[in-house]
């Protein structure tokens, strides 16, 4: 599955639970099939990839592609021709998987009927494996019980590890626990068992090795580079707006200065409407392909609102300090650059920086919302009486 397909799948898995409050709904897009609902007890027989999300999901049948299941309680009794991905609070796997299995849950279990043809990766607080795995097995958990035949290598990291009577490891067994345990001979001979105790020093050393490639905390140079790139982006955006739409930009700026409170509330309304388009679009089912477009619109509005809010407030401060009412475009860009720099410094103050940035976004989006509403309902500048004469106050 491509990266774009995984992004779309994640969006669908997030949006669909809100779209289907009672009944199970399903839709298809190409070879992909989507199921959503609060309580799903579904028998499937799909040709391509299948996506299921619900508060409680019990799925059976067969899937010829990948199967993705998410929910609070998940039970999968599906024969999957390719990979199976499952996530939830409680996940139970009963069907066969031709290729790989990936599970993340608070409590994860594979029953004896769950035969995995490829590799298996499980993560959870409690992990129990009763189903055989033809490939390699990787487990991270607090309490792990292995009671199945594993053909490939096994790597387990757990607080407690125990083995059932059906546990057999044909490959190499590497385990990490708080203390070394005795691995029964029927599981694997001693020469194929390796104990790796994880210590605080080893964790710190691994963290340091990772930090040499990608620092955990940004250095001053990287922070400055990111700020300069952001500043150049907003200056380029400001230059485009001043060059192509100076009058409209002036009107938007004046609307912020003349009624900041009203503009702020319009920003709240406008941003709420934008975020509301995501579940509403998903609710129509046929609009699912347009959910990424709605998310992109939110991102664009956020950036434009931030730039417009910063520019409007900076110009108001400039006028308050006695600056020229109509400075040159170069001066306007310098004012915008000073505003972006000042706001970036505010980000080092906890909470204050976030409030300042969010306020600017709402002011900018509020000005744009006002312009959109005025274009839809009109904005007469002068009121006339029946004789088409201006009404005197």
PDB file of C-alpha atoms in Angstrom, residues 60-202:
ATOM      1  CA  UNK A  60     -15.689 -12.941   9.624  1.00  0.00           C
ATOM      2  CA  UNK A  61     -15.441 -14.218   6.062  1.00  0.00           C
ATOM      3  CA  UNK A  62     -12.600 -13.750   3.588  1.00  0.00           C
ATOM      4  CA  UNK A  63     -10.586 -10.853   2.201  1.00  0.00           C
ATOM      5  CA  UNK A  64      -8.416 -11.201  -0.885  1.00  0.00           C
ATOM      6  CA  UNK A  65      -6.368  -8.079  -0.100  1.00  0.00           C
ATOM      7  CA  UNK A  66      -5.157  -6.388   3.080  1.00  0.00           C
ATOM      8  CA  UNK A  67      -7.514  -6.099   6.048  1.00  0.00           C
ATOM      9  CA  UNK A  68      -7.458  -3.117   8.442  1.00  0.00           C
ATOM     10  CA  UNK A  69      -9.615  -3.275  11.585  1.00  0.00           C
ATOM     11  CA  UNK A  70      -9.839  -0.747  14.438  1.00  0.00           C
ATOM     12  CA  UNK A  71     -12.165  -0.393  17.418  1.00  0.00           C
ATOM     13  CA  UNK A  72     -12.464  -0.755  21.160  1.00  0.00           C
ATOM     14  CA  UNK A  73     -13.273  -4.493  21.053  1.00  0.00           C
ATOM     15  CA  UNK A  74     -12.029  -6.244  17.928  1.00  0.00           C
ATOM     16  CA  UNK A  75     -12.520  -9.886  16.935  1.00  0.00           C
ATOM     17  CA  UNK A  76     -11.292 -11.018  13.524  1.00  0.00           C
ATOM     18  CA  UNK A  77     -12.288 -14.403  12.103  1.00  0.00           C
ATOM     19  CA  UNK A  78     -11.384 -13.596   8.501  1.00  0.00           C
ATOM     20  CA  UNK A  79      -9.135 -15.557   6.166  1.00  0.00           C
ATOM     21  CA  UNK A  80      -6.889 -12.792   4.817  1.00  0.00           C
ATOM     22  CA  UNK A  81      -5.042 -13.349   1.549  1.00  0.00           C
ATOM     23  CA  UNK A  82      -2.453 -10.654   2.300  1.00  0.00           C
ATOM     24  CA  UNK A  83      -1.661  -8.597   5.449  1.00  0.00           C
ATOM     25  CA  UNK A  84      -3.817  -7.997   8.532  1.00  0.00           C
ATOM     26  CA  UNK A  85      -3.579  -4.835  10.637  1.00  0.00           C
ATOM     27  CA  UNK A  86      -5.625  -4.646  13.864  1.00  0.00           C
ATOM     28  CA  UNK A  87      -5.765  -2.015  16.595  1.00  0.00           C
ATOM     29  CA  UNK A  88      -7.971  -1.682  19.665  1.00  0.00           C
ATOM     30  CA  UNK A  89      -8.298  -2.093  23.404  1.00  0.00           C
ATOM     31  CA  UNK A  90      -8.952  -5.827  23.067  1.00  0.00           C
ATOM     32  CA  UNK A  91      -7.976  -7.641  19.867  1.00  0.00           C
ATOM     33  CA  UNK A  92      -8.572 -11.342  19.194  1.00  0.00           C
ATOM     34  CA  UNK A  93      -7.386 -12.941  15.950  1.00  0.00           C
ATOM     35  CA  UNK A  94      -9.064 -16.217  14.906  1.00  0.00           C
ATOM     36  CA  UNK A  95      -8.673 -16.362  11.116  1.00  0.00           C
ATOM     37  CA  UNK A  96      -5.705 -17.279   8.950  1.00  0.00           C
ATOM     38  CA  UNK A  97      -3.359 -14.661   7.501  1.00  0.00           C
ATOM     39  CA  UNK A  98      -1.436 -15.546   4.364  1.00  0.00           C
ATOM     40  CA  UNK A  99       1.220 -12.890   4.859  1.00  0.00           C
ATOM     41  CA  UNK A 100       2.064 -10.593   7.809  1.00  0.00           C
ATOM     42  CA  UNK A 101       0.130  -9.762  10.986  1.00  0.00           C
ATOM     43  CA  UNK A 102       0.474  -6.476  12.900  1.00  0.00           C
ATOM     44  CA  UNK A 103      -1.481  -5.916  16.130  1.00  0.00           C
ATOM     45  CA  UNK A 104      -1.441  -3.103  18.675  1.00  0.00           C
ATOM     46  CA  UNK A 105      -3.786  -3.392  21.673  1.00  0.00           C
ATOM     47  CA  UNK A 106      -4.043  -3.300  25.435  1.00  0.00           C
ATOM     48  CA  UNK A 107      -4.884  -7.005  25.326  1.00  0.00           C
ATOM     49  CA  UNK A 108      -3.869  -8.939  22.189  1.00  0.00           C
ATOM     50  CA  UNK A 109      -4.463 -12.640  21.511  1.00  0.00           C
ATOM     51  CA  UNK A 110      -4.114 -15.021  18.590  1.00  0.00           C
ATOM     52  CA  UNK A 111      -6.108 -18.236  18.953  1.00  0.00           C
ATOM     53  CA  UNK A 112      -4.959 -21.649  17.780  1.00  0.00           C
ATOM     54  CA  UNK A 113      -6.951 -21.292  14.536  1.00  0.00           C
ATOM     55  CA  UNK A 114      -5.034 -18.118  13.623  1.00  0.00           C
ATOM     56  CA  UNK A 115      -2.265 -19.410  11.372  1.00  0.00           C
ATOM     57  CA  UNK A 116       0.122 -16.674  10.203  1.00  0.00           C
ATOM     58  CA  UNK A 117       1.904 -17.364   6.928  1.00  0.00           C
ATOM     59  CA  UNK A 118       4.422 -14.506   7.234  1.00  0.00           C
ATOM     60  CA  UNK A 119       5.828 -12.478  10.100  1.00  0.00           C
ATOM     61  CA  UNK A 120       3.856 -11.454  13.196  1.00  0.00           C
ATOM     62  CA  UNK A 121       4.358  -8.258  15.180  1.00  0.00           C
ATOM     63  CA  UNK A 122       2.347  -7.670  18.346  1.00  0.00           C
ATOM     64  CA  UNK A 123       2.419  -4.897  20.906  1.00  0.00           C
ATOM     65  CA  UNK A 124       0.305  -4.654  24.057  1.00  0.00           C
ATOM     66  CA  UNK A 125       0.104  -4.820  27.807  1.00  0.00           C
ATOM     67  CA  UNK A 126      -1.037  -8.462  27.685  1.00  0.00           C
ATOM     68  CA  UNK A 127      -0.052 -10.568  24.669  1.00  0.00           C
ATOM     69  CA  UNK A 128      -0.969 -14.237  24.212  1.00  0.00           C
ATOM     70  CA  UNK A 129      -0.014 -16.291  21.165  1.00  0.00           C
ATOM     71  CA  UNK A 130      -1.791 -19.593  20.590  1.00  0.00           C
ATOM     72  CA  UNK A 131      -1.662 -19.453  16.780  1.00  0.00           C
ATOM     73  CA  UNK A 132       1.369 -20.742  14.807  1.00  0.00           C
ATOM     74  CA  UNK A 133       3.586 -18.334  12.885  1.00  0.00           C
ATOM     75  CA  UNK A 134       5.448 -19.461   9.750  1.00  0.00           C
ATOM     76  CA  UNK A 135       7.778 -16.451   9.745  1.00  0.00           C
ATOM     77  CA  UNK A 136       9.466 -14.407  12.446  1.00  0.00           C
ATOM     78  CA  UNK A 137       7.755 -13.176  15.613  1.00  0.00           C
ATOM     79  CA  UNK A 138       8.320  -9.819  17.322  1.00  0.00           C
ATOM     80  CA  UNK A 139       6.522  -9.006  20.581  1.00  0.00           C
ATOM     81  CA  UNK A 140       6.661  -6.049  22.958  1.00  0.00           C
ATOM     82  CA  UNK A 141       4.437  -6.332  26.016  1.00  0.00           C
ATOM     83  CA  UNK A 142       4.161  -6.321  29.751  1.00  0.00           C
ATOM     84  CA  UNK A 143       2.920  -9.905  30.189  1.00  0.00           C
ATOM     85  CA  UNK A 144       3.628 -12.243  27.267  1.00  0.00           C
ATOM     86  CA  UNK A 145       2.532 -15.874  26.918  1.00  0.00           C
ATOM     87  CA  UNK A 146       3.904 -17.922  24.023  1.00  0.00           C
ATOM     88  CA  UNK A 147       1.977 -21.118  23.326  1.00  0.00           C
ATOM     89  CA  UNK A 148       2.446 -21.777  19.608  1.00  0.00           C
ATOM     90  CA  UNK A 149       4.928 -23.073  17.052  1.00  0.00           C
ATOM     91  CA  UNK A 150       7.122 -20.351  15.550  1.00  0.00           C
ATOM     92  CA  UNK A 151       9.092 -21.395  12.468  1.00  0.00           C
ATOM     93  CA  UNK A 152      11.313 -18.319  12.238  1.00  0.00           C
ATOM     94  CA  UNK A 153      13.263 -16.279  14.766  1.00  0.00           C
ATOM     95  CA  UNK A 154      11.582 -14.844  17.845  1.00  0.00           C
ATOM     96  CA  UNK A 155      12.370 -11.597  19.648  1.00  0.00           C
ATOM     97  CA  UNK A 156      10.367 -10.779  22.785  1.00  0.00           C
ATOM     98  CA  UNK A 157      10.687  -7.821  25.137  1.00  0.00           C
ATOM     99  CA  UNK A 158       8.491  -8.178  28.223  1.00  0.00           C
ATOM    100  CA  UNK A 159       8.245  -7.720  31.950  1.00  0.00           C
ATOM    101  CA  UNK A 160       7.041 -11.288  32.426  1.00  0.00           C
ATOM    102  CA  UNK A 161       7.422 -14.103  29.878  1.00  0.00           C
ATOM    103  CA  UNK A 162       5.974 -17.600  30.109  1.00  0.00           C
ATOM    104  CA  UNK A 163       5.642 -20.575  27.736  1.00  0.00           C
ATOM    105  CA  UNK A 164       2.725 -22.928  27.182  1.00  0.00           C
ATOM    106  CA  UNK A 165       2.917 -26.640  26.279  1.00  0.00           C
ATOM    107  CA  UNK A 166       2.550 -25.928  22.538  1.00  0.00           C
ATOM    108  CA  UNK A 167       5.397 -23.403  22.394  1.00  0.00           C
ATOM    109  CA  UNK A 168       8.146 -24.393  19.947  1.00  0.00           C
ATOM    110  CA  UNK A 169      10.697 -22.026  18.401  1.00  0.00           C
ATOM    111  CA  UNK A 170      12.454 -23.468  15.364  1.00  0.00           C
ATOM    112  CA  UNK A 171      14.644 -20.403  14.868  1.00  0.00           C
ATOM    113  CA  UNK A 172      16.604 -18.340  17.348  1.00  0.00           C
ATOM    114  CA  UNK A 173      14.888 -17.071  20.514  1.00  0.00           C
ATOM    115  CA  UNK A 174      16.026 -13.704  21.852  1.00  0.00           C
ATOM    116  CA  UNK A 175      14.209 -12.343  24.871  1.00  0.00           C
ATOM    117  CA  UNK A 176      14.560  -9.358  27.187  1.00  0.00           C
ATOM    118  CA  UNK A 177      13.020  -9.474  30.654  1.00  0.00           C
ATOM    119  CA  UNK A 178      13.700  -7.918  34.024  1.00  0.00           C
ATOM    120  CA  UNK A 179      15.581 -11.035  35.094  1.00  0.00           C
ATOM    121  CA  UNK A 180      16.820 -14.056  33.195  1.00  0.00           C
ATOM    122  CA  UNK A 181      14.394 -16.982  33.125  1.00  0.00           C
ATOM    123  CA  UNK A 182      14.713 -20.662  32.353  1.00  0.00           C
ATOM    124  CA  UNK A 183      13.457 -21.465  28.876  1.00  0.00           C
ATOM    125  CA  UNK A 184      12.091 -25.029  28.679  1.00  0.00           C
ATOM    126  CA  UNK A 185      14.092 -27.359  26.441  1.00  0.00           C
ATOM    127  CA  UNK A 186      11.007 -28.237  24.389  1.00  0.00           C
ATOM    128  CA  UNK A 187      10.701 -24.576  23.372  1.00  0.00           C
ATOM    129  CA  UNK A 188      14.271 -24.182  22.098  1.00  0.00           C
ATOM    130  CA  UNK A 189      17.663 -25.689  23.003  1.00  0.00           C
ATOM    131  CA  UNK A 190      19.967 -23.565  25.105  1.00  0.00           C
ATOM    132  CA  UNK A 191      22.374 -22.816  22.231  1.00  0.00           C
ATOM    133  CA  UNK A 192      19.568 -21.053  20.320  1.00  0.00           C
ATOM    134  CA  UNK A 193      18.406 -18.924  23.239  1.00  0.00           C
ATOM    135  CA  UNK A 194      19.812 -15.479  23.967  1.00  0.00           C
ATOM    136  CA  UNK A 195      18.997 -13.306  26.963  1.00  0.00           C
ATOM    137  CA  UNK A 196      19.437  -9.546  26.580  1.00  0.00           C
ATOM    138  CA  UNK A 197      18.933  -7.542  29.731  1.00  0.00           C
ATOM    139  CA  UNK A 198      17.910  -3.975  29.000  1.00  0.00           C
ATOM    140  CA  UNK A 199      19.611  -1.526  31.369  1.00  0.00           C
ATOM    141  CA  UNK A 200      19.251   2.205  31.805  1.00  0.00           C
ATOM    142  CA  UNK A 201      22.774   2.733  30.463  1.00  0.00           C
ATOM    143  CA  UNK A 202      21.964   0.761  27.324  1.00  0.00           C
TER     144      UNK A 202
END
